[in-house]
Coordinates of C-alpha atoms and ligand atoms in Angstrom, one line a residue:
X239 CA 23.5 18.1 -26.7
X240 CA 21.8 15.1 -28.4
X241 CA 23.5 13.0 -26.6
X242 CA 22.7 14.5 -23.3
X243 CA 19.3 14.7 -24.6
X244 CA 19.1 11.2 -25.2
X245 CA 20.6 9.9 -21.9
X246 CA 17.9 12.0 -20.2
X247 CA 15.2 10.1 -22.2
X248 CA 16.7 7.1 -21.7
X249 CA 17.1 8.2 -17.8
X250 CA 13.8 9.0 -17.2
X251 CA 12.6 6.1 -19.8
X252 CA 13.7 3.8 -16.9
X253 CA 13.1 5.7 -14.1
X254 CA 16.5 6.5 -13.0
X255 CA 18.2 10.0 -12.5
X256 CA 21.1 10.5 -15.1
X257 CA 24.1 8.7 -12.8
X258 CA 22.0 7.7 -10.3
X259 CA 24.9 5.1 -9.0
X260 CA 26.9 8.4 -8.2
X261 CA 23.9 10.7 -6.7
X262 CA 24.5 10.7 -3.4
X263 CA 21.5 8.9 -1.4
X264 CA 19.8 7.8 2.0
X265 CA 17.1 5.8 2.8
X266 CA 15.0 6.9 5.8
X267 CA 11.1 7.5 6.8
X268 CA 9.6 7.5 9.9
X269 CA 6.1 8.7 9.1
X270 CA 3.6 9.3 6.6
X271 CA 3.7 13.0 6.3
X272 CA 7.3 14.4 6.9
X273 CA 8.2 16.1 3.9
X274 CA 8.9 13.8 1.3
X275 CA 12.2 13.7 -0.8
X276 CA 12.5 10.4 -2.3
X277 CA 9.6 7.9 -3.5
X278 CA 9.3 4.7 -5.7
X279 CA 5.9 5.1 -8.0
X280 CA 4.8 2.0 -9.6
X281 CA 4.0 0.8 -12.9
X282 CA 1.5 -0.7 -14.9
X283 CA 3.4 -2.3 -17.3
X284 CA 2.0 -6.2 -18.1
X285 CA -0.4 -6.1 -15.4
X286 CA -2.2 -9.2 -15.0
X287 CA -5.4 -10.7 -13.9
X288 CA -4.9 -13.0 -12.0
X289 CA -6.8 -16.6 -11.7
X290 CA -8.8 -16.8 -8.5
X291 CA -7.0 -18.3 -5.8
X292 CA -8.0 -18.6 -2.1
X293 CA -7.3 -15.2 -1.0
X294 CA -8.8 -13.7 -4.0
X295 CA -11.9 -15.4 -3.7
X296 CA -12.5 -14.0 -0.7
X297 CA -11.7 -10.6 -1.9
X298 CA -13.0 -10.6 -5.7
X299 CA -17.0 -9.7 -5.2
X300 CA -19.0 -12.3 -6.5
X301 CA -20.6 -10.2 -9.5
X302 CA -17.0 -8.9 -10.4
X303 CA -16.6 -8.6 -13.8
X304 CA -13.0 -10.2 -12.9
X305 CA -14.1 -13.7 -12.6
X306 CA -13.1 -15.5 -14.8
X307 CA -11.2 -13.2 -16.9
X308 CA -7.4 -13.6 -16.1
X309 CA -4.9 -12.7 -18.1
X310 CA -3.4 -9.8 -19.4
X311 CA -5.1 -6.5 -18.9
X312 CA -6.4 -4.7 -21.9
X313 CA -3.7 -3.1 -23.5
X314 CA -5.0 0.4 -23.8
X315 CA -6.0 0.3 -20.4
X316 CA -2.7 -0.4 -19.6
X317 CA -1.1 2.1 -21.9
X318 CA -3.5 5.1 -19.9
X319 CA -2.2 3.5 -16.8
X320 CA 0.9 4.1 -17.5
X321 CA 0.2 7.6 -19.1
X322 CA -1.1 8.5 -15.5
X323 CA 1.6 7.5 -13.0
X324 CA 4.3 8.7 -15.4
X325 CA 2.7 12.4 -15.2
X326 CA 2.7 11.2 -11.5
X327 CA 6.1 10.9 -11.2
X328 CA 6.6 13.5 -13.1
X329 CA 4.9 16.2 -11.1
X330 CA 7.1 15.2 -7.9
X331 CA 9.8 15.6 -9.7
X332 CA 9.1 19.2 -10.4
X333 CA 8.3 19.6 -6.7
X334 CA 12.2 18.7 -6.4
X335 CA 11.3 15.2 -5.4
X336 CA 13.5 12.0 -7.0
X337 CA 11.9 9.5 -8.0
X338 CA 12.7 5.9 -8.7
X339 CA 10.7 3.5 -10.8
X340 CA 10.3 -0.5 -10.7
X341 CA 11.5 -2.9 -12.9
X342 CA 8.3 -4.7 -14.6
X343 CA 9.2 -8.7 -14.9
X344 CA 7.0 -11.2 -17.0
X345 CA 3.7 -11.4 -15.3
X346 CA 2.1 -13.9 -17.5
X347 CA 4.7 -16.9 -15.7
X348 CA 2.6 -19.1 -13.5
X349 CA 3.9 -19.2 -9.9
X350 CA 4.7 -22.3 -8.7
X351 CA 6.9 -23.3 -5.2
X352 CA 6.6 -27.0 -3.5
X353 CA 3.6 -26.0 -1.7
X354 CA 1.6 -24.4 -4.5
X355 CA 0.8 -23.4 -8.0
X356 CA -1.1 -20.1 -9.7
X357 CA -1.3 -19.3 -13.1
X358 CA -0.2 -16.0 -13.4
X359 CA 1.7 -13.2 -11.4
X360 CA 0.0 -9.5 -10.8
X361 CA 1.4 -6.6 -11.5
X362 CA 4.2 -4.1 -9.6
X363 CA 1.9 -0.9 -9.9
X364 CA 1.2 -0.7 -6.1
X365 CA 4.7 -0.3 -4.6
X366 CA 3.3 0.3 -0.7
X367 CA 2.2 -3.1 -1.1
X368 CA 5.1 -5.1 -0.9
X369 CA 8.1 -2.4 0.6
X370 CA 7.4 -1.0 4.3
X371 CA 9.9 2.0 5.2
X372 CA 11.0 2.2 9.0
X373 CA 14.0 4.5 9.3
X374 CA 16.8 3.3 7.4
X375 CA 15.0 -0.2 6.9
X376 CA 12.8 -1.4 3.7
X377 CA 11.1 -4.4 4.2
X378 CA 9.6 -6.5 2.2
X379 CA 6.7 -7.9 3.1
X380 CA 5.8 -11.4 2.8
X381 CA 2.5 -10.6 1.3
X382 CA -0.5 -13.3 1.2
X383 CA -1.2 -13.8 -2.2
X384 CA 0.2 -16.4 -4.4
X385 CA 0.3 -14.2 -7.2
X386 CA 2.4 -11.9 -5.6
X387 CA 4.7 -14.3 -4.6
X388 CA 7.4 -13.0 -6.6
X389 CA 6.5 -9.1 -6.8
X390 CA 10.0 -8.1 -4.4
X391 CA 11.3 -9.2 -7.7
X392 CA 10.7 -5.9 -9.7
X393 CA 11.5 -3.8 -6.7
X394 CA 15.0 -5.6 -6.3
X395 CA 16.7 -3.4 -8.9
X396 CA 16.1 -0.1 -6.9
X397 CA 17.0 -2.2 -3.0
X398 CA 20.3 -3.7 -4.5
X399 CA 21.2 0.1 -5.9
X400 CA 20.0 1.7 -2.5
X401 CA 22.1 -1.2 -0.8
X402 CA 25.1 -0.2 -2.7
X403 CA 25.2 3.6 -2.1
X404 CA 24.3 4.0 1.4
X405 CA 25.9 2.5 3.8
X406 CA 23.0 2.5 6.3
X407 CA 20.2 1.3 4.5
X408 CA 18.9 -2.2 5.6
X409 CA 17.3 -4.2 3.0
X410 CA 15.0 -6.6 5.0
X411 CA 13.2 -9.5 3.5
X412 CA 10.5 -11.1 6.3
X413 CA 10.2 -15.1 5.8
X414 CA 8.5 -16.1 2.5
X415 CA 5.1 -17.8 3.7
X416 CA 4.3 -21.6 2.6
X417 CA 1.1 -20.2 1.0
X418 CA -0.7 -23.6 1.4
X419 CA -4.3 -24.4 1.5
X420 CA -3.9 -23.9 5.3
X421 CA -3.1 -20.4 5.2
X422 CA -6.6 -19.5 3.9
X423 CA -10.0 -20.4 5.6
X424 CA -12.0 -23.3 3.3
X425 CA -15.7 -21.1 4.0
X426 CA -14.6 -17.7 2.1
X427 CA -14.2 -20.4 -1.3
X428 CA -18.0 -20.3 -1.1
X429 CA -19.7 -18.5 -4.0
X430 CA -22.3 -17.6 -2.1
X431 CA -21.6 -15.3 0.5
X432 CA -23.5 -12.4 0.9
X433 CA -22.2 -8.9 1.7
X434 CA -24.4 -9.2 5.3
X435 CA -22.5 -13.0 6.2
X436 CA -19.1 -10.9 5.0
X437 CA -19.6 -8.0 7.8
X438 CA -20.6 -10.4 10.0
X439 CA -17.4 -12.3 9.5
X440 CA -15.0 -9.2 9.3
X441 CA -16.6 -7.8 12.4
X442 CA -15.8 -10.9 14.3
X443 CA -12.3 -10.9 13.1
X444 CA -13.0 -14.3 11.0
X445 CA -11.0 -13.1 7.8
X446 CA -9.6 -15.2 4.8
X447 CA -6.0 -15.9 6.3
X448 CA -5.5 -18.3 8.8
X449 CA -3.1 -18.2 11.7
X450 CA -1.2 -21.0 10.0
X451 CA 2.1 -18.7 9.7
X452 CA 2.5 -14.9 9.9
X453 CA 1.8 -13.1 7.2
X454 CA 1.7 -9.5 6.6
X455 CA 1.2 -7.0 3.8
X456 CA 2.8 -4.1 4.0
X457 CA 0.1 -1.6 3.2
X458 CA -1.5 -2.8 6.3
X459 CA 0.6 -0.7 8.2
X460 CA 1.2 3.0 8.9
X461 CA 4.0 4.4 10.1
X462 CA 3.5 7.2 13.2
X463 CA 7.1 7.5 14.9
X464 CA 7.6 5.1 17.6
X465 CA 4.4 3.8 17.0
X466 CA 2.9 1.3 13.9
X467 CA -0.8 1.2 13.5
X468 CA -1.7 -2.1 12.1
X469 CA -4.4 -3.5 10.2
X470 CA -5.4 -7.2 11.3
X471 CA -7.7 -8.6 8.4
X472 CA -7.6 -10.5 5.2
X473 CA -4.0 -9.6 4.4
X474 CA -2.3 -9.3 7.6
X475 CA -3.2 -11.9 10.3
X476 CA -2.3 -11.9 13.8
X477 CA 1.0 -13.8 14.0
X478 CA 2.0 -11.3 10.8
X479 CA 1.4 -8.8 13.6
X480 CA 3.4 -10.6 16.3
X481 CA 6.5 -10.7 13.9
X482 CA 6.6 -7.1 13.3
X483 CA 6.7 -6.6 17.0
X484 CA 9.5 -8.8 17.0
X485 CA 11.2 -7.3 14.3
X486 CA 10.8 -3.5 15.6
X487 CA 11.4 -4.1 18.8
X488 CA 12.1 -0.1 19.2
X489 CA 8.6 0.5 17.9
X490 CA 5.0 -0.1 19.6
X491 CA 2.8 -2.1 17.2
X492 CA -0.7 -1.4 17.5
X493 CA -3.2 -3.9 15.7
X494 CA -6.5 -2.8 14.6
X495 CA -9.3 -3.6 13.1
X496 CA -12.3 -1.9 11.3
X497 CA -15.8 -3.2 11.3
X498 CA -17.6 -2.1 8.2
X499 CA -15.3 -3.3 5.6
X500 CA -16.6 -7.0 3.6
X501 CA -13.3 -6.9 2.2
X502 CA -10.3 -5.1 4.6
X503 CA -7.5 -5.2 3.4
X504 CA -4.8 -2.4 3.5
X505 CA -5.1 0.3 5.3
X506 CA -4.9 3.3 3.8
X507 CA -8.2 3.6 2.4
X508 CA -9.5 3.5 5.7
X509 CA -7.3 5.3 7.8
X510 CA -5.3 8.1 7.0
X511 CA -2.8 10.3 9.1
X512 CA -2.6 13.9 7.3
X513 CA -0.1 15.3 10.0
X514 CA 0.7 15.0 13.9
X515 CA -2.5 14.8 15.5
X516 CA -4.9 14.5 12.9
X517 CA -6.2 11.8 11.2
X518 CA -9.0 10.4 8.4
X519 CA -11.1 7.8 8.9
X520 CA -13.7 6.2 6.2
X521 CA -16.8 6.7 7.8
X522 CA -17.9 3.9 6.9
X523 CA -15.7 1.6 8.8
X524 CA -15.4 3.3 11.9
X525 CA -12.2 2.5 14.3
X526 CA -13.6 0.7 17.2
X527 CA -14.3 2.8 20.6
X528 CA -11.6 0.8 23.0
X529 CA -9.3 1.6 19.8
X530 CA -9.9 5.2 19.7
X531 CA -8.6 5.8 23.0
X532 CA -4.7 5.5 22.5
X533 CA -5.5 8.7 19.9
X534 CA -7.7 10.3 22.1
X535 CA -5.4 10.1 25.2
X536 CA -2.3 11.2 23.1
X537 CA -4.8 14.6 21.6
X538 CA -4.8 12.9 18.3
X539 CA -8.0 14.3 16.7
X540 CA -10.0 11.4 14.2
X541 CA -12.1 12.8 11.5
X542 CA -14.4 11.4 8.9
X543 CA -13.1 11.7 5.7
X544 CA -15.4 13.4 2.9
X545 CA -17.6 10.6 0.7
X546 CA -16.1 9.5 -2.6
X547 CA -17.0 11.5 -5.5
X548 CA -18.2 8.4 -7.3
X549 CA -20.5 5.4 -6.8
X550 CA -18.8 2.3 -8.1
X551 CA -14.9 2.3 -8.9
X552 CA -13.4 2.2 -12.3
X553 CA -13.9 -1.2 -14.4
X554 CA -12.1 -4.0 -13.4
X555 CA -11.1 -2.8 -10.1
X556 CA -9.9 -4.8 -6.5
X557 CA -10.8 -1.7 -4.4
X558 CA -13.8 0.4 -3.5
X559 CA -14.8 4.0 -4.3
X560 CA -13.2 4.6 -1.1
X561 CA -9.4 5.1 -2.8
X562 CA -11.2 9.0 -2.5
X563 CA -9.1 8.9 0.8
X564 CA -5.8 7.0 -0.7
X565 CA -3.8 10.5 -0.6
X566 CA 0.1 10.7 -0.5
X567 CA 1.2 13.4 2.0
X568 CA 4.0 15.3 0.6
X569 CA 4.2 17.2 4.0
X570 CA 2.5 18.1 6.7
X571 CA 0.8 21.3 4.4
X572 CA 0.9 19.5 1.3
X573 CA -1.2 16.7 -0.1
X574 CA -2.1 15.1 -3.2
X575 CA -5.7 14.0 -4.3
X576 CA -6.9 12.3 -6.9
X577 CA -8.0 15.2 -9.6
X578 CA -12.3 13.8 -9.8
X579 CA -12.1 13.7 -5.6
X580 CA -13.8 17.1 -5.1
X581 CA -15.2 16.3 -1.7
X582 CA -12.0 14.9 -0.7
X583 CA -9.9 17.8 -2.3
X584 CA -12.4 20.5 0.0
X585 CA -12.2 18.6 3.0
X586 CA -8.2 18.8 2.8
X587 CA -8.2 22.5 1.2
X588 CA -10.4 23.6 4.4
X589 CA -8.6 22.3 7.0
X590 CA -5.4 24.2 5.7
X591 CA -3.5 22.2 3.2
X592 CA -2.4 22.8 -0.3
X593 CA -4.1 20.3 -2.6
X594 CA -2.6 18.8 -5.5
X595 CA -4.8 17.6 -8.1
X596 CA -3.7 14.5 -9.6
X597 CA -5.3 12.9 -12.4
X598 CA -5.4 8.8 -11.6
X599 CA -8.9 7.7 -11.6
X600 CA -7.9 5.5 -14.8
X601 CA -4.5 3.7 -13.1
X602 CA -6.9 2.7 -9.9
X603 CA -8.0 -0.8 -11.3
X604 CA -3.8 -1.5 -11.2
X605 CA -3.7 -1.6 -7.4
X606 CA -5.2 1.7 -6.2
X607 CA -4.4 5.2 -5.5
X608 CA -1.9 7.4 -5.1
X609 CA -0.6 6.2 -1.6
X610 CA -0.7 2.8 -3.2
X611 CA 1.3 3.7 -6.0
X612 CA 3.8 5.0 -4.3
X613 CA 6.5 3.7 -1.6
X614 CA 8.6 6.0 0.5
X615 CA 12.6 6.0 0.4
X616 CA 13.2 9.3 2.0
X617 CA 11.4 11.9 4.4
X618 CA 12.7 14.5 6.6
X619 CA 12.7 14.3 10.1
X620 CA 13.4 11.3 13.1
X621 CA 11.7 9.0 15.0
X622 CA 9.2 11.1 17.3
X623 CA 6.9 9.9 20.0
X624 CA 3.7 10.8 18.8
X625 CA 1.8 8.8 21.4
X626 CA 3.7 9.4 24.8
X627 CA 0.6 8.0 26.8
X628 CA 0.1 4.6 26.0
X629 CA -1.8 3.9 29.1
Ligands
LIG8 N1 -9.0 -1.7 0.8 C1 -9.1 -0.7 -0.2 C2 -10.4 -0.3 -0.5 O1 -11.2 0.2 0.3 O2 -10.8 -0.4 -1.6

C-alpha cells in the first residue's frame, strides 16, 4: 500500500499515469471541440523573463513593467502558478481525462545558434504554443521567438513516448527558422510607437516578422476538420502560411487577419470555435467582412464574445484582458472558463453549455489561459467537412 501510494505520487509528481509506457495510447484531434480524452497542460516551473529581443519589442507595451526586468520570475508567483494548473490537470483527470505534463529544462541558459544570441529561454507553460495536433500528427512549430528557440525541448519527453506506443502517431518538426535580424522589421525596435501607429500597422498587415523565411506559431491556428483557420500577424507570417498548406495538403488553410489588435498574435484570444457552427469573436478585433463570408456561406454563426471581467491583466503579463475568451472546449456541451470570467461564464451558460469554473487568473502572466495551457493529444471523432462551400 505505501508503495503503491508512493508510485502514485511520484506518478502524478511528474505528470505521468502509473505505467504509462504500457497504457495503451493514440494520438488524434481534428478539431477544437470533439470531446476531449487526452491533453498536455503546461507548467510554470523556472519561467523566465526574457531580455527584449526583436520580436518582443514589438510585442512588450512600451510602459510594461517587463522592460528591463529579465530573469527569473518571482518565485512565489511561480509556486501559485504552478498551484493553478496542477488543480488544472487535476480536475480533467476526474472528468476521466489523461493528462500528460512537460518536462521543465534550465531556462536561465542563453540561446545562442550561428545566426543569433539571447540571454535567456521562456518558459513551457503554454503548450498550444509550440505543438499543433492534426489527426494523428503533432507538430512542432517553428515558433518566432528566439527565446523559444529551444521550447520542443521540454515537450520531447511526452512526443518520443507517444512515438514509441502508437504506431500511427507522426511526430513532425517544421524547419527551425535562421531567426536573424532579417526576420524582424527594424521600425517595431522603436520605443516610440504609439498604440494609434500600431493599429495602423496591424490593419495594414505591416507586422514584426518579415517574409525573410516561414515562420509559424502554432497557436495561430485552429483546427476545424478539413479546414485550418490561420492567423497572419506578428507570429505567423505569410510564407509560415504557405508551408502549412504544403504540409497539409488534405486540409484548406485559411489565413486571416484581425484589425483591432496592436499586438496579434495567437489566435485564440480572438477567435474561438465552441462547436460546429458557432463561433466567438473578440469584439474588439472584428474578422474582416470578405473574411466572414466562408462562415457565413457554410451557416457558421459568429458571435461577440462577452467583455472581460477585468480592466488590465495580471502583473507581469504578455497578453491582454482578453484571455476572458481563451476557453478549452472539453466537448461540444462542455467548456471551461477561467473562475473571475463571469461575463464570459453567462455568455457560455446561456447559449447551452455546462461551464466549468477554473481558477487561473494567477498562471496567466506564464503564457495565458486555459487553451494556452493546454495542447491536445486525443479527441473523438474524424476529419469532417465543416465548410463544404468554399466558393
Ligand atoms: N494575443 C493574446 C491576447 O489577446 O492577449
Amino acid at each position: 500500500m505505501t508503495k503503491m501510494k508512493t508510485d502514485l505520487s511520484a506518478a502524478l509528481a511528474t505528470g505521468f499515469h502509473m505505467n504509462a509506457d504500457k497504457m495503451q495510447m493514440k494520438v488524434c484531434s481534428w478539431n477544437e471541440w470533439d470531446p476531449l480524452r487526452h491533453v498536455i497542460v503546461g507548467r510554470a516551473t523556472g519561467c523566465h523573463i526574457p531580455p527584449l529581443e526583436p520580436a518582443l519589442d514589438g510585442k512588450v507595451p512600451e510602459d510594461s513593467e517587463m522592460r528591463g526586468r529579465p530573469g527569473l520570475r518571482p518565485q512565489n508567483t511561480i509556486d501559485r502558478a504552478n498551484e493553478l494548473l496542477d488543480s488544472f490537470a487535476e480536475l480533467l483527470r476526474r472528468r476521466g481525462i489523461r493528462v500528460d505534463r512537460p518536462t521543465p529544462i534550465d531556462f536561465s541558459q542563453a540561446v545562442t545558434t550561428p545566426d543569433f544570441s539571447t540571454g535567456s529561454m521562456f518558459g513551457c507553460m503554454p503548450a498550444r504554443d509550440i505543438l499543433l495536433t492534426v489527426g494523428q500528427e503533432i507538430l512542432e512549430a517553428t515558433m518566432s521567438y528566439r527565446c523559444r528557440w529551444f521550447e520542443y525541448l521540454c515537450y520531447r519527453p511526452l512526443l518520443q513516448s507517444y512515438w514509441e506506443q502508437d504506431p500511427e502517431f507522426r511526430h513532425e518538426s517544421a524547419p527551425k527558422p535562421r531567426l536573424n535580424d532579417a526576420d524582424y522589421r527594424r521600425d517595431y525596435l522603436s520605443d516610440r510607437i504609439t498604440v494609434q501607429q500600431r493599429l495602423q500597422w496591424t490593419a495594414e498587415k505591416h507586422f514584426v516578422t518579415t517574409e525573410e523565411e516561414p515562420l509559424f506559431d502554432a497557436a495561430d491556428i485552429l483546427r476545424c476538420g478539413r479546414d485550418l483557420i490561420v492567423q497572419h500577424g506578428f507570429t505567423t507570417n505569410l510564407k509560415g502560411i504557405e508551408w502549412l498548406r504544403r504540409h497539409f495538403p488534405d486540409h484548406r488553410v485559411h489565413a486571416v487577419n484581425f484589425p483591432g489588435d496592436p499586438y496579434p498574435i495567437h489566435i485564440d484570444a480572438t477567435f474561438t470555435p465552441l462547436r460546429p457552427g458557432l463561433i466567438m469573436n473578440n469584439p474588439q478585433r472584428r474578422l474582416p467582412d470578405d473574411q466572414r463570408e466562408l462562415f457565413s456561406r457554410n451557416g457558421w454563426e459568429i458571435i461577440d464574445a462577452a467583455p472581460p471581467a477585468h480592466n488590465e491583466p495580471p502583473p507581469l503579463c504578455y497578453s491582454s484582458v482578453w484571455l476572458s475568451m481563451n476557453v478549452l472546449v472539453l466537448d461540444p456541451k462542455t467548456v471551461c472558463v477561467e473562475k473571475s470570467e463571469v461575463y464570459q461564464a453567462d455568455q457560455l451558460d446561456k447559449l447551452g453549455m455546462e461551464v466549468i469554473e477554473v481558477e487561473f487568473r494567477d498562471a496567466y502572466a506564464f503564457g495565458g489561459g486555459l487553451h494556452c495551457a493546454t495542447a491536445d493529444v486525443l479527441r473523438d471523432g474524424g476529419c469532417e467537412d465543416y465548410f463544404p462551400k468554399q466558393g
